[in-house]
XYZ file of C-alpha atoms in Angstrom:
166
model
C 0.064 -0.036 -0.128
C 1.487 3.386 -1.063
C 1.835 6.337 1.516
C -0.964 8.252 -0.248
C -3.466 5.253 0.211
C -2.549 4.521 4.025
C -4.980 7.092 5.418
C -8.158 8.682 4.090
C -8.084 12.298 3.027
C -10.174 13.431 5.744
C -7.900 11.728 8.373
C -4.507 12.907 6.881
C -3.259 15.913 8.878
C -1.875 18.848 7.119
C 0.478 21.317 8.532
C -0.258 24.986 7.860
C 1.808 28.080 8.610
C 0.953 31.174 10.144
C -0.809 32.545 6.929
C -2.952 29.472 6.756
C -1.280 28.022 3.676
C -0.229 24.330 3.496
C 3.414 23.392 3.486
C 4.761 23.808 0.020
C 1.865 25.764 -1.172
C 2.190 29.399 -2.172
C 0.113 31.759 -0.216
C -1.689 34.511 -2.024
C -2.251 37.488 -0.365
C -5.227 39.495 -1.342
C -4.809 42.433 -3.695
C -5.180 45.744 -2.296
C -8.618 47.145 -2.943
C -9.245 49.484 -5.917
C -9.768 52.811 -5.027
C -13.571 53.909 -5.371
C -14.664 57.121 -7.044
C -13.056 59.473 -9.631
C -9.545 60.262 -9.663
C -9.050 63.560 -7.760
C -8.000 66.585 -9.965
C -4.979 66.943 -7.788
C -3.732 63.631 -8.526
C -4.551 63.876 -12.187
C -2.344 67.045 -12.227
C 0.447 65.597 -10.638
C 0.387 62.646 -12.922
C 0.316 64.927 -16.053
C 3.162 67.226 -14.683
C 5.293 64.093 -13.839
C 4.624 62.672 -17.304
C 5.542 65.890 -18.861
C 8.885 65.865 -17.088
C 9.461 62.183 -18.190
C 8.604 63.074 -21.801
C 10.838 66.030 -21.673
C 13.746 63.964 -20.587
C 12.880 61.368 -23.257
C 12.984 64.092 -26.012
C 16.211 65.415 -24.442
C 17.769 61.695 -24.451
C 16.879 61.142 -27.948
C 18.257 64.523 -29.257
C 21.390 63.795 -27.248
C 21.575 60.231 -28.913
C 21.048 61.673 -32.384
C 23.624 64.625 -31.917
C 26.145 62.091 -30.628
C 25.833 59.981 -33.829
C 25.162 62.815 -36.377
C 26.872 65.667 -34.928
C 30.669 66.219 -34.398
C 31.122 65.934 -30.573
C 34.498 66.288 -28.826
C 33.898 62.889 -27.267
C 31.509 60.703 -28.876
C 31.701 58.029 -26.108
C 30.569 60.712 -23.401
C 28.003 62.338 -25.735
C 26.368 58.562 -26.150
C 26.718 57.863 -22.505
C 25.119 61.257 -21.297
C 22.147 60.264 -24.039
C 21.782 56.758 -22.503
C 21.873 58.224 -18.918
C 19.119 60.748 -19.676
C 17.066 58.106 -21.597
C 17.322 55.847 -18.422
C 16.534 58.847 -16.116
C 13.236 59.368 -18.176
C 12.011 56.047 -16.970
C 11.482 57.101 -13.449
C 9.063 59.864 -14.056
C 7.235 57.943 -16.824
C 6.704 54.936 -14.566
C 5.564 57.183 -11.552
C 3.272 59.068 -13.903
C 1.747 55.962 -15.070
C 1.238 54.610 -11.503
C -0.186 57.918 -10.287
C -2.637 57.738 -13.313
C -3.649 54.342 -12.210
C -3.867 55.272 -8.497
C -1.200 52.995 -7.299
C 0.184 53.398 -3.977
C 3.976 52.600 -4.777
C 3.979 55.555 -7.581
C 4.092 58.543 -4.893
C 7.593 57.769 -3.760
C 9.100 57.664 -7.249
C 7.269 60.909 -8.141
C 8.434 62.889 -5.143
C 12.061 61.690 -5.819
C 11.721 62.886 -9.331
C 10.831 66.309 -8.181
C 13.404 66.331 -5.493
C 16.078 65.573 -8.162
C 14.485 68.337 -10.491
C 15.250 71.082 -7.881
C 19.166 70.986 -8.035
C 18.773 70.824 -11.859
C 16.604 73.871 -11.817
C 19.077 75.654 -9.587
C 21.896 74.745 -12.029
C 19.900 75.973 -14.945
C 18.884 79.302 -13.309
C 22.598 80.075 -12.525
C 23.668 79.213 -16.018
C 22.314 82.653 -17.343
C 20.640 83.500 -20.694
C 17.556 81.579 -21.794
C 18.376 78.760 -19.306
C 17.159 81.008 -16.513
C 13.577 80.794 -17.836
C 13.742 77.017 -18.034
C 15.106 76.746 -14.519
C 12.398 78.858 -13.234
C 9.878 76.718 -14.944
C 11.325 73.645 -13.788
C 11.555 74.785 -10.356
C 7.787 75.929 -10.308
C 6.700 72.490 -11.676
C 8.706 70.490 -9.295
C 7.576 72.504 -6.190
C 3.811 72.602 -7.647
C 3.973 68.660 -8.206
C 5.460 68.091 -4.706
C 2.538 70.153 -3.170
C 0.068 68.172 -5.234
C 1.613 64.845 -3.995
C 1.565 65.572 -0.432
C -2.040 67.034 -0.647
C -4.480 65.020 1.706
C -6.814 64.496 -1.228
C -4.013 62.669 -3.294
C -2.671 60.812 -0.549
C -5.932 59.477 0.396
C -6.759 58.696 -3.311
C -3.580 56.648 -3.587
C -4.802 54.600 -0.263
C -1.958 56.510 1.849
C -3.315 57.732 5.195
C -2.552 58.248 8.719
C -1.272 55.309 10.380
C -3.339 53.791 13.063
C -1.732 53.180 16.260
């Protein structure tokens, strides 16, 4: 008689862990509930502004890539590496914007990091002089405005982030 046939199913003991799953089974935690109601305007604005920053980085990265190949840079390797770096940096705000649009809780952190990274860039642009001063001012206003939208209680509540219960 095999070990499976030694005892009826109802008489077999199974060991369960603290989550209630049997040994060897994967426990599936329930997904976070979908947020109810329409997306607040503040969260929509934060998603759009974050996406705008990501698209701007993407366009800048493509421009640098094309100019690295087609132009005559002093160091083609540095030009291409800068282009690849800017393209890689474009992924963070674009992913965060998509998450904000879909009201994903995780997206607030990357969106805030993007805005905090934009502030020193805005300062540098503002100190560069010429037309870059205007670009620095616009970038600073967008970054500070988006940060204000992201910490707003309406937006945090829509993302399912609230005060911790003690």
